[in-house]
PDB file of C-alpha atoms in Angstrom:
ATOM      1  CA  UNK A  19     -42.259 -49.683 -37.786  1.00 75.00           C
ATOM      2  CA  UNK A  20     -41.456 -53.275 -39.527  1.00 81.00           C
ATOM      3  CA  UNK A  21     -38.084 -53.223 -41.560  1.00 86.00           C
ATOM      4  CA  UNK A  22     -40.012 -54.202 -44.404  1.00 81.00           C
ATOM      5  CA  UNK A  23     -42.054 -51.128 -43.798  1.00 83.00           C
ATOM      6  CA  UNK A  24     -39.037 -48.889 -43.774  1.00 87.00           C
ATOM      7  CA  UNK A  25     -37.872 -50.401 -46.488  1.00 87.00           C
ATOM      8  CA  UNK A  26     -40.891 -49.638 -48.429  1.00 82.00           C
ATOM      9  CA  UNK A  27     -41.028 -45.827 -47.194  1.00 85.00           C
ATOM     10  CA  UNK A  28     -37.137 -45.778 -48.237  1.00 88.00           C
ATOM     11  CA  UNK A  29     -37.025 -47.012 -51.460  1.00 80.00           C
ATOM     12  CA  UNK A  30     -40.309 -44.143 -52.238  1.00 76.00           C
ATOM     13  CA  UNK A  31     -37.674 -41.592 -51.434  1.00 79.00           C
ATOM     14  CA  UNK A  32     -35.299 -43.220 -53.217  1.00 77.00           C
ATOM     15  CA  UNK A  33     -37.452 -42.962 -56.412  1.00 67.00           C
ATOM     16  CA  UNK A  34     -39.023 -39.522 -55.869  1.00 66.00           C
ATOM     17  CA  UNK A  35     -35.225 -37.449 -55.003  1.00 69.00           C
ATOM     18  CA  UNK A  36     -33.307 -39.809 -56.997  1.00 66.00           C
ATOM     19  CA  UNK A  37     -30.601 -40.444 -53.948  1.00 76.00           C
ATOM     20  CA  UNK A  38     -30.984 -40.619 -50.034  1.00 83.00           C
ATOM     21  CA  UNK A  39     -28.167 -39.773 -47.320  1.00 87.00           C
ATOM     22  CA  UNK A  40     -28.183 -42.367 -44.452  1.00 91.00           C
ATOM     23  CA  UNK A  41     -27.724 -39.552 -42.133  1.00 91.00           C
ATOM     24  CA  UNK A  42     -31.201 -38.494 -42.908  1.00 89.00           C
ATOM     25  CA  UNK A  43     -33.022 -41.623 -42.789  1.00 92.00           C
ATOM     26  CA  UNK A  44     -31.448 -43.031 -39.896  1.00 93.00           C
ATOM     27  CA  UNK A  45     -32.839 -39.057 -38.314  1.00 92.00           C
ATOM     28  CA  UNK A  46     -36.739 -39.405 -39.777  1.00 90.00           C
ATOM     29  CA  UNK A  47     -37.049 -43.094 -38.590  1.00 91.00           C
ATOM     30  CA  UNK A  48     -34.890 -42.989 -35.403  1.00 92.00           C
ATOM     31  CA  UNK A  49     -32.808 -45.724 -36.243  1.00 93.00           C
ATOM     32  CA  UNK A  50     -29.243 -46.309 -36.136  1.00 94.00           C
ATOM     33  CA  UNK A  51     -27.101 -45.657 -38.960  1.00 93.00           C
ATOM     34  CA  UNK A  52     -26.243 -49.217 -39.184  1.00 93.00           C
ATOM     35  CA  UNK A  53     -29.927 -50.316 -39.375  1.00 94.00           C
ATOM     36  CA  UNK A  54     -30.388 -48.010 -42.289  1.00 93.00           C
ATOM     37  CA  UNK A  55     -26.914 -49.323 -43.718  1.00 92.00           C
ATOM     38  CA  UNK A  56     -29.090 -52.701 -43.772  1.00 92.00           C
ATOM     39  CA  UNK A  57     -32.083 -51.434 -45.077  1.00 91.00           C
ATOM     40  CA  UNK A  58     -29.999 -50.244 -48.018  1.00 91.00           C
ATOM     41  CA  UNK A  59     -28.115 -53.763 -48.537  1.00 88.00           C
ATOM     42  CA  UNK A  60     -31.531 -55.625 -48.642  1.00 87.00           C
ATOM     43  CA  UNK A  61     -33.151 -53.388 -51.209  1.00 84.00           C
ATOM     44  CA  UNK A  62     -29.669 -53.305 -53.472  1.00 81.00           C
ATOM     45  CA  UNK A  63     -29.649 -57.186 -53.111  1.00 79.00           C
ATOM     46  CA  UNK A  64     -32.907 -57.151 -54.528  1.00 75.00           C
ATOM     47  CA  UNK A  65     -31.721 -54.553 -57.432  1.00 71.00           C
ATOM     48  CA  UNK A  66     -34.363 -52.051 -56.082  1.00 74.00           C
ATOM     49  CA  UNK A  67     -31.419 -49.371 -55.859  1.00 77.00           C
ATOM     50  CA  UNK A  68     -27.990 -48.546 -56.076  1.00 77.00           C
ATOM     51  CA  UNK A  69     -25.902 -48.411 -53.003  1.00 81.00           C
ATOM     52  CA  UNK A  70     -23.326 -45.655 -53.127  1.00 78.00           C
ATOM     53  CA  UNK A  71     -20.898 -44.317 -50.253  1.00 78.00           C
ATOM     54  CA  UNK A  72     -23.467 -42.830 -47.810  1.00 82.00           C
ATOM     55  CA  UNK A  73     -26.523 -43.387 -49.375  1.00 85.00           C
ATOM     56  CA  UNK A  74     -28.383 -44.634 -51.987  1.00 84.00           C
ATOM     57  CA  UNK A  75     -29.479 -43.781 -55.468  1.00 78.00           C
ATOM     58  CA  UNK A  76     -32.376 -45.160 -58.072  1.00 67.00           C
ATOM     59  CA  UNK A  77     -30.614 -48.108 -59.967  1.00 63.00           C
ATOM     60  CA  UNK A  78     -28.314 -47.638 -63.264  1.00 54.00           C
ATOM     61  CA  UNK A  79     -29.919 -46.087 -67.040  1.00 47.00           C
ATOM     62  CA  UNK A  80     -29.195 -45.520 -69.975  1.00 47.00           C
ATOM     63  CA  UNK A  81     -27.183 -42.480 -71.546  1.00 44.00           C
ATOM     64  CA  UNK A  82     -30.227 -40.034 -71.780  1.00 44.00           C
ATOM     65  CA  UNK A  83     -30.768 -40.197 -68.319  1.00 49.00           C
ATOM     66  CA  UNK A  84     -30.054 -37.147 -66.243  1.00 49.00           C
ATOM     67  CA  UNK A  85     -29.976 -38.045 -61.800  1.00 54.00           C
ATOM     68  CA  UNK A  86     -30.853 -34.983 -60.143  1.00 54.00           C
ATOM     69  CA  UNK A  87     -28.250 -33.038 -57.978  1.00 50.00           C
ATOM     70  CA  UNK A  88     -29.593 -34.515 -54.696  1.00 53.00           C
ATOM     71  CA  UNK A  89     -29.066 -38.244 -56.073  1.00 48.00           C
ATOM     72  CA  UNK A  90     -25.430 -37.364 -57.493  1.00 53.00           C
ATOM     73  CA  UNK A  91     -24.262 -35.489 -54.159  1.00 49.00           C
ATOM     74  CA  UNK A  92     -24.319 -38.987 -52.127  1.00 46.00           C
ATOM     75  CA  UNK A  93     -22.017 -40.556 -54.643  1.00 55.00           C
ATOM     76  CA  UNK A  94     -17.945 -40.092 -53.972  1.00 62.00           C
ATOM     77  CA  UNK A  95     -18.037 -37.766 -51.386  1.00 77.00           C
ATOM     78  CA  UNK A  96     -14.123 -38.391 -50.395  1.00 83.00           C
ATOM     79  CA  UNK A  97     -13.365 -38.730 -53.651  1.00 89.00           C
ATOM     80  CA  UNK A  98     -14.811 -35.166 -54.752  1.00 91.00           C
ATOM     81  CA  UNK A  99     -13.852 -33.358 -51.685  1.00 91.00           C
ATOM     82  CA  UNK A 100      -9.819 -34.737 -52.794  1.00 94.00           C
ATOM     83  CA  UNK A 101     -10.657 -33.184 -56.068  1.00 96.00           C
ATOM     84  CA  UNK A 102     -12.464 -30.148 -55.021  1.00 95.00           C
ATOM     85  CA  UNK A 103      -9.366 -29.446 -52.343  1.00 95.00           C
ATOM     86  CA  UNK A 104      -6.707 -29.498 -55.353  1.00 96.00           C
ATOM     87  CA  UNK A 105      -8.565 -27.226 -57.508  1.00 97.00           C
ATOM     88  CA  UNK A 106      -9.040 -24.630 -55.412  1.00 97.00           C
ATOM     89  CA  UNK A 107      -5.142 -24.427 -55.402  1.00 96.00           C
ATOM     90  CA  UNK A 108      -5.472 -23.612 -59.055  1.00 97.00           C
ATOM     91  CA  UNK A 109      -7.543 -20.243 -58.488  1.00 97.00           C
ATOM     92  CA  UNK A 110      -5.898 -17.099 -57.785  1.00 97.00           C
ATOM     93  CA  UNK A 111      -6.826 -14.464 -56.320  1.00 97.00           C
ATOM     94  CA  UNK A 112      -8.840 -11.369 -58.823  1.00 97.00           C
ATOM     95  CA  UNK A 113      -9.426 -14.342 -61.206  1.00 98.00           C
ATOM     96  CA  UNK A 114     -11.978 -14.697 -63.345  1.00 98.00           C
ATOM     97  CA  UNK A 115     -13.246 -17.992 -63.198  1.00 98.00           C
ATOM     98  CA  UNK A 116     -16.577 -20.196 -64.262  1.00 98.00           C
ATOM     99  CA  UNK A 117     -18.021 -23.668 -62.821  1.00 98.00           C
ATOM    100  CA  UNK A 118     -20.504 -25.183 -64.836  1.00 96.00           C
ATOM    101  CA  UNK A 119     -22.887 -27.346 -63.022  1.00 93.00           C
ATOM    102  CA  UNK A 120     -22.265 -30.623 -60.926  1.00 90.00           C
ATOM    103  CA  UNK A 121     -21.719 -31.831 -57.356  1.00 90.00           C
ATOM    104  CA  UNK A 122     -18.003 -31.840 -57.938  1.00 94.00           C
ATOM    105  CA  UNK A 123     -17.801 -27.958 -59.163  1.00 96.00           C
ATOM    106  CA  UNK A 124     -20.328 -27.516 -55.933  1.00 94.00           C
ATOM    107  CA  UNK A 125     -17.992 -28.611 -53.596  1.00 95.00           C
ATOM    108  CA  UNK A 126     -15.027 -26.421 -54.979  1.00 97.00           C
ATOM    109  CA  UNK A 127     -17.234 -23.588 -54.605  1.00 97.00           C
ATOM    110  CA  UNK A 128     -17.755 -24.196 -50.799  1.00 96.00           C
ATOM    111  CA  UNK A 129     -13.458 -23.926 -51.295  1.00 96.00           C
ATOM    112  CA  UNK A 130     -13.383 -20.705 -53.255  1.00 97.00           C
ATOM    113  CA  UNK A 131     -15.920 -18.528 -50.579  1.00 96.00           C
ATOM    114  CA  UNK A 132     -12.618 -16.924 -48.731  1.00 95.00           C
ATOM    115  CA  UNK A 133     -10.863 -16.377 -52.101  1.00 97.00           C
ATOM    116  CA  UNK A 134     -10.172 -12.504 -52.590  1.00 97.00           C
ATOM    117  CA  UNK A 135     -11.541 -10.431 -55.539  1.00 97.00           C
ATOM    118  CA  UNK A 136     -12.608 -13.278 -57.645  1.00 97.00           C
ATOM    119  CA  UNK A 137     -15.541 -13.753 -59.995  1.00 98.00           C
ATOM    120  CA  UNK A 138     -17.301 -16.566 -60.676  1.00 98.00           C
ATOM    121  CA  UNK A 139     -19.676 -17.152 -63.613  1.00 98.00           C
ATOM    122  CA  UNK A 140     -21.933 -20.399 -63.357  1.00 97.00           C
ATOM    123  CA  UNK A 141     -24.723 -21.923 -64.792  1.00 97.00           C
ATOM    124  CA  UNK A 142     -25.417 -23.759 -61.591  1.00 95.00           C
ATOM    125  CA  UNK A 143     -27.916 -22.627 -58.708  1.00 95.00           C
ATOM    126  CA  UNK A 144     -26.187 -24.783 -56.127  1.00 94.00           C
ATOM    127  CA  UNK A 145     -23.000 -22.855 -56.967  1.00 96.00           C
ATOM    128  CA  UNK A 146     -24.520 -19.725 -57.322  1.00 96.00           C
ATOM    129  CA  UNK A 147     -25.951 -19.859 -53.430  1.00 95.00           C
ATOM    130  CA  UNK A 148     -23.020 -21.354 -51.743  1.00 96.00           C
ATOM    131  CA  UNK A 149     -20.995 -18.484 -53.022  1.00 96.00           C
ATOM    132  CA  UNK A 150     -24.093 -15.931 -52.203  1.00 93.00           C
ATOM    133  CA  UNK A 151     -24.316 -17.411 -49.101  1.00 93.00           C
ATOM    134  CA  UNK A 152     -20.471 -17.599 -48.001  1.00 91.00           C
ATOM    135  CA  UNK A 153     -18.741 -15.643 -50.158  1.00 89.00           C
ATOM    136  CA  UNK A 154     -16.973 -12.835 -49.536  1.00 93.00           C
ATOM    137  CA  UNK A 155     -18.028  -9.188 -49.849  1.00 95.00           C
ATOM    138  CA  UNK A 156     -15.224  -8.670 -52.594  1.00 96.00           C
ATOM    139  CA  UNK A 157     -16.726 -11.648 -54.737  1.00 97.00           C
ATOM    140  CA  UNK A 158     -18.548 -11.237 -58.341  1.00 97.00           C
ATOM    141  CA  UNK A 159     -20.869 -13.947 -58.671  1.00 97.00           C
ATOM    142  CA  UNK A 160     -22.815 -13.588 -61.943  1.00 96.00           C
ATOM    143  CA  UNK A 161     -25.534 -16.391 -62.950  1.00 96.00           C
ATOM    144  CA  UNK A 162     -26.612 -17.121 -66.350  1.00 95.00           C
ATOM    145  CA  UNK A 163     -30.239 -17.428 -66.917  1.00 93.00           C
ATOM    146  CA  UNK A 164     -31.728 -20.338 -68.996  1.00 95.00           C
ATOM    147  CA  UNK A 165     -33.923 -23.188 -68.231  1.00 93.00           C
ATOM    148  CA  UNK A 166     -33.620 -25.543 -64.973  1.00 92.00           C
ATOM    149  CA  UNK A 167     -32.439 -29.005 -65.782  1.00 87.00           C
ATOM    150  CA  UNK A 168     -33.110 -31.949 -63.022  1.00 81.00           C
ATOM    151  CA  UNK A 169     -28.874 -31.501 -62.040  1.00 81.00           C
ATOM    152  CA  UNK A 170     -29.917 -27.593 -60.983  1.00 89.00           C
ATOM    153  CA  UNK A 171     -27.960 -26.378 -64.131  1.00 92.00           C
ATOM    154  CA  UNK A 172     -29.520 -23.178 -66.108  1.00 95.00           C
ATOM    155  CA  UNK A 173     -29.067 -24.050 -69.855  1.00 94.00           C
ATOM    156  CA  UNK A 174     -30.468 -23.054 -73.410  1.00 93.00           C
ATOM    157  CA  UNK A 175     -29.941 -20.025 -75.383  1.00 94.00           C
ATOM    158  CA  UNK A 176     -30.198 -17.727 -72.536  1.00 95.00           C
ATOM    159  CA  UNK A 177     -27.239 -19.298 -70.941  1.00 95.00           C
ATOM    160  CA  UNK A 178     -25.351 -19.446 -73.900  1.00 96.00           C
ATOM    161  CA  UNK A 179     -25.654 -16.039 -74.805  1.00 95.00           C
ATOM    162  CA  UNK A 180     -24.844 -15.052 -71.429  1.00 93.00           C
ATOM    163  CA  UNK A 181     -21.598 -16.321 -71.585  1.00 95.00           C
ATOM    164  CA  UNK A 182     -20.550 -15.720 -75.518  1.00 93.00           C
ATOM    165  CA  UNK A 183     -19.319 -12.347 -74.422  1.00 91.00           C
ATOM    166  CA  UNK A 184     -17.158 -12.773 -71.742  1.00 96.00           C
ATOM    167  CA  UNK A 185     -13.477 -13.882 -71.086  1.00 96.00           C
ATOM    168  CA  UNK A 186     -12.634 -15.785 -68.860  1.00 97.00           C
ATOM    169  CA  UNK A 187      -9.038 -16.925 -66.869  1.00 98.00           C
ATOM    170  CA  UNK A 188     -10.183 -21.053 -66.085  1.00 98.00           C
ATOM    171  CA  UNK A 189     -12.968 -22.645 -66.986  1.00 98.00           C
ATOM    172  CA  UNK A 190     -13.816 -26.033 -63.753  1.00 98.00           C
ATOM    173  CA  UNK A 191     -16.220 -28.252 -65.546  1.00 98.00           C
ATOM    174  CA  UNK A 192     -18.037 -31.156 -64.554  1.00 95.00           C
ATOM    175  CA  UNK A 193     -18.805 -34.074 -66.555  1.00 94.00           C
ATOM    176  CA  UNK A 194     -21.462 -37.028 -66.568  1.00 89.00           C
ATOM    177  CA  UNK A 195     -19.016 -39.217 -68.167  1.00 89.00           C
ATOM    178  CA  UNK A 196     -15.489 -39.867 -69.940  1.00 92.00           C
ATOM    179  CA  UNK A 197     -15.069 -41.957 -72.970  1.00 89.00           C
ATOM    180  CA  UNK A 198     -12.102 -42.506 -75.137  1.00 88.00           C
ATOM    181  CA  UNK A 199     -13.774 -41.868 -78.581  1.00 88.00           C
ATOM    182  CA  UNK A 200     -16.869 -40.049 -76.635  1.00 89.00           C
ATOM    183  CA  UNK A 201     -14.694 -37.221 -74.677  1.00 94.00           C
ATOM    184  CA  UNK A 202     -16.462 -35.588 -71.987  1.00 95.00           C
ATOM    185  CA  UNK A 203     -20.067 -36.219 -72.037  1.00 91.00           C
ATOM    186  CA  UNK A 204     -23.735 -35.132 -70.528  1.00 89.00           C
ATOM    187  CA  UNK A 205     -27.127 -36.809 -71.104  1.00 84.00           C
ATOM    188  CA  UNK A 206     -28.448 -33.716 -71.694  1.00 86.00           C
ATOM    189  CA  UNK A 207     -27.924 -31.991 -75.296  1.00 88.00           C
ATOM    190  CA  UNK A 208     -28.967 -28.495 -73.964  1.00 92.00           C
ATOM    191  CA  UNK A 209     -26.242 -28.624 -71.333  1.00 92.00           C
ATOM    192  CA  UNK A 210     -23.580 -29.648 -73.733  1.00 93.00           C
ATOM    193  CA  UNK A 211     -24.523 -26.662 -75.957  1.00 95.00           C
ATOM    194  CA  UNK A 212     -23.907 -24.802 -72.963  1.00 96.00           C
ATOM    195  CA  UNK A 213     -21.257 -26.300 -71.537  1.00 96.00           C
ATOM    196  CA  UNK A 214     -19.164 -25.732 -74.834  1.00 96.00           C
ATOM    197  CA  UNK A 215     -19.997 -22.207 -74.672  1.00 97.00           C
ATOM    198  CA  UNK A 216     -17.850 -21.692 -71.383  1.00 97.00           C
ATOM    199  CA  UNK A 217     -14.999 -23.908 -72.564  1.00 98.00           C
ATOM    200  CA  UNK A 218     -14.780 -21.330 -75.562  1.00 97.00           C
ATOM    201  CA  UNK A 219     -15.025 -18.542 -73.195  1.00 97.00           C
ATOM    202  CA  UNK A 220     -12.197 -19.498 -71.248  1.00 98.00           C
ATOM    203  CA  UNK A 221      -8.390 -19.764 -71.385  1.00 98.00           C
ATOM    204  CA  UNK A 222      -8.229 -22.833 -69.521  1.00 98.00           C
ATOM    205  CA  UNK A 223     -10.361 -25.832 -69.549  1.00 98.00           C
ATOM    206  CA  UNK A 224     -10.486 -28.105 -65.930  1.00 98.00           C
ATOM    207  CA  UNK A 225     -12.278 -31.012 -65.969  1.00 98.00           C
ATOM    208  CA  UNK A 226     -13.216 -31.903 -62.349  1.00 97.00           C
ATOM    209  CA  UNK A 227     -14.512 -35.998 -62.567  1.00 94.00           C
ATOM    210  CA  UNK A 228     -13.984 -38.908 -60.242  1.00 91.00           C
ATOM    211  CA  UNK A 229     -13.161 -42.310 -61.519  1.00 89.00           C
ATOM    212  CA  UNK A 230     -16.553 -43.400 -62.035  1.00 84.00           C
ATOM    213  CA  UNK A 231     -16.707 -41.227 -64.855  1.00 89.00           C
ATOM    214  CA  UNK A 232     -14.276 -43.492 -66.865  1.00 87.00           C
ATOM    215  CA  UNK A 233     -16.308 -45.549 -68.988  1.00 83.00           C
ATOM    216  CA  UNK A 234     -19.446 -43.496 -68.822  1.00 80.00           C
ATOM    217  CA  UNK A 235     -20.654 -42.014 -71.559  1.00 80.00           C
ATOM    218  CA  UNK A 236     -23.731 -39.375 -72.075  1.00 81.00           C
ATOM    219  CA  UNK A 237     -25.942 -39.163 -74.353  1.00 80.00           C
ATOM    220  CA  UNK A 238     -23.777 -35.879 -75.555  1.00 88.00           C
ATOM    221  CA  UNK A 239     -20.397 -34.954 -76.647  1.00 91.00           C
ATOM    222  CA  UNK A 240     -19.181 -31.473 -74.822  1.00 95.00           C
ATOM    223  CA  UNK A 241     -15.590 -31.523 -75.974  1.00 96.00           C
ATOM    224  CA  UNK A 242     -13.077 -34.105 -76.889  1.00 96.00           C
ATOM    225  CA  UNK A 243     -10.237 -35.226 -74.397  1.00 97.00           C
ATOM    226  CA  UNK A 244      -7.567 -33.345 -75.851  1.00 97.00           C
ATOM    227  CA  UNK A 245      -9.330 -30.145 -75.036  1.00 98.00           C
ATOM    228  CA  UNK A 246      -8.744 -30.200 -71.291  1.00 98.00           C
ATOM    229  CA  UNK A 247      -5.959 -28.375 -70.003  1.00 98.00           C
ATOM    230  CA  UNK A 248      -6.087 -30.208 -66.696  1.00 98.00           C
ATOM    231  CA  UNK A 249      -8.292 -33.266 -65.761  1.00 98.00           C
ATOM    232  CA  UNK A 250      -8.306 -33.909 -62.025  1.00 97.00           C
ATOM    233  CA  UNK A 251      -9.289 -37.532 -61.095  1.00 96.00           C
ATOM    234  CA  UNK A 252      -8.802 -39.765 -58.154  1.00 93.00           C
ATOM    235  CA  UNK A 253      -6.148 -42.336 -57.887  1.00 91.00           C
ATOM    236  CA  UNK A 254      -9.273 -45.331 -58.047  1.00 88.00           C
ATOM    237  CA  UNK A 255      -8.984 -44.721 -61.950  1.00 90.00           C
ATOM    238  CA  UNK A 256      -8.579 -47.672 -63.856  1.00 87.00           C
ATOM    239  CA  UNK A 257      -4.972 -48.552 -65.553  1.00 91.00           C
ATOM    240  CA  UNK A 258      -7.036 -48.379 -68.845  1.00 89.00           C
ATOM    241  CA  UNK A 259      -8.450 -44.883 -68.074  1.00 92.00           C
ATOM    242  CA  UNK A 260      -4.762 -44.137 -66.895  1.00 94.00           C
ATOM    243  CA  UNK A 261      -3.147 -45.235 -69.819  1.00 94.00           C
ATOM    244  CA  UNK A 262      -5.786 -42.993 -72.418  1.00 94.00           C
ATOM    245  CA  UNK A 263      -6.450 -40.055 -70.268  1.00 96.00           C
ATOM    246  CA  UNK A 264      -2.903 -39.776 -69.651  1.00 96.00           C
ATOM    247  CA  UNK A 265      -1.754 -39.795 -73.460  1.00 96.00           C
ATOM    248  CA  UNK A 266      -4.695 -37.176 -74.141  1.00 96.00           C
ATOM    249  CA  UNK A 267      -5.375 -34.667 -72.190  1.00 98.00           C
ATOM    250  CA  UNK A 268      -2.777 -31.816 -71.634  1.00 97.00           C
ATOM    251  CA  UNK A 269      -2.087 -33.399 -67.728  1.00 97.00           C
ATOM    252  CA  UNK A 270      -3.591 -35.903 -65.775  1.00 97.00           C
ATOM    253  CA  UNK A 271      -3.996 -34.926 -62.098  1.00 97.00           C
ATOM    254  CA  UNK A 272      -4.539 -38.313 -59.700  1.00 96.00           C
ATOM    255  CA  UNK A 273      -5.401 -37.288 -56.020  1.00 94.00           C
ATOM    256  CA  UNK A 274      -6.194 -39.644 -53.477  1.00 88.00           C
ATOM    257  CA  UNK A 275      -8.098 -39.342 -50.417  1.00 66.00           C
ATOM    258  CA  UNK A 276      -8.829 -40.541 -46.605  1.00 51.00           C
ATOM    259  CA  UNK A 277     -12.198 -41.189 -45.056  1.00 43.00           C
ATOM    260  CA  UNK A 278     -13.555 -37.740 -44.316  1.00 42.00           C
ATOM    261  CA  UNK A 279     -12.416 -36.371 -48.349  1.00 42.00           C
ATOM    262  CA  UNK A 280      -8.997 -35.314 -46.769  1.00 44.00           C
ATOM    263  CA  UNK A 281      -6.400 -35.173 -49.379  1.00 44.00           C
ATOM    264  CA  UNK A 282      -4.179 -38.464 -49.072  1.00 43.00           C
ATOM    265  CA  UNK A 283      -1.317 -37.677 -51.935  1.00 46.00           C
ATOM    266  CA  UNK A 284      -1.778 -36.802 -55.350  1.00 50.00           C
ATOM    267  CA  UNK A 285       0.387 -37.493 -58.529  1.00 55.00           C
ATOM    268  CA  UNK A 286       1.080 -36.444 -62.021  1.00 56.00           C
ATOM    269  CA  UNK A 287       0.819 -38.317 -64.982  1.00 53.00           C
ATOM    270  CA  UNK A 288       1.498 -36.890 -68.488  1.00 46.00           C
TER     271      UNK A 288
END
């Protein structure tokens, strides 16, 4: 096959899944990760797509616009897995505890499988099968029911009611994007409805977000900053987001991280 042939047949995958893993193109064309690594770099150059930390992704929109899980789990993947690894020290064991939907809360959950006793509510399907799959025998793992968004989140008045009765020890949420007068925000106004609903339900709010959050902002409000409890970052966060997050929410949680999403060092800043 021509490279501009494979570069064709990429950026169609690129546009129907919303995000491609060079792993798995460099597999289906037997090519070397480096060619595909190429591929990539010509179509971005061209503004075709976004190039993101092993992969690819359909190119930037506006604040409606919701990528699908698959396109969001290329993005950050050292980053998250330094974020994922500290909040997992945050969970004890016989907690109750919900993760709302995201590939950040997804990749705790792959953290929390050997945790005793605990129970996990979630709105998210990806979270909901790691734990089914992995968990332990001793786990609670209830899902709410609701309608299917593109980020595999269950939302809507099914999922809100589902969680309006419980109570609940932390509350991990994941976020679209961070503003300073926005808060934490979601392009999708079903989600934040929900998403509000297990802040309320718990004693302790979490937000799980890398730095590329900073500066993003949905097309929806889910809570202000001050609400968080906790906001675990990386240490790639801008002095400006610093400076606000850091005044606002209760603590500000910077973690860095090594290729491979091994913890590097984290710090405090309140």
């Amino acid at each position: 096959m021509l490279a501009r042939q494979r570069q064709a047949a990429i950026l169609e995958r690129v546009r129907a899944a919303g995000g491609v893993r060079v792993t798995e193109l460099a597999a289906e064309f037997g090519v070397s990760d480096m060619t595909i690594r190429r591929d990539l770099e010509a179509l971005h150059e061209r503004g075709l797509l976004a190039k993101v930390h092993g992969g690819a992704t359909v190119t930037g929109a506006g604040s409606a616009d919701e990528p699908g899980f698959r396109a969001k789990s290329v993005r950050q993947l050292p980053e998250k897995a330094a974020i994922a690894a500290h909040a997992a020290g945050l969970v004890r064991p016989g907690a109750a505890v919900a993760l709302s939907a995201g590939t950040t809360t997804a990749e705790l959950a792959r953290r929390l499988v050997d945790v005793p006793g605990l129970t996990v509510v979630t709105n998210s399907l990806p979270v909901a099968e790691i734990l089914h799959a992995g968990g332990r025998p001793d786990q609670t793992v209830v899902l709410t029911g609701g309608v299917r968004t593109p980020s595999d989140a269950l939302v809507g008045p099914l999922a809100v009611a589902a969680v309006r009765s419980l109570h609940l020890d932390l509350l991990f949420l994941g976020v679209h994007g961070i503003g300073e007068r926005a808060g934490f925000t979601t392009p999708n106004l079903l989600e934040a409805e929900t998403d509000r609903a297990l802040v309320a339900a718990a004693d302790r709010l979490v937000v799980l977000a890398d730095h590329t959050k900073w500066g993003t902002v949905g097309l929806c409000s889910i809570v202000e900053l001050a609400a968080a409890d906790v906001l675990v970052t990386d240490d790639r966060l801008a002095p400006e987001g610093r400076r606000v997050l850091g005044e606002q929410v209760g603590e500000l949680v910077l973690v860095g991280s090594e290729p491979g999403g091994r913890p590097a060092g984290e710090e405090t800043a309140e």
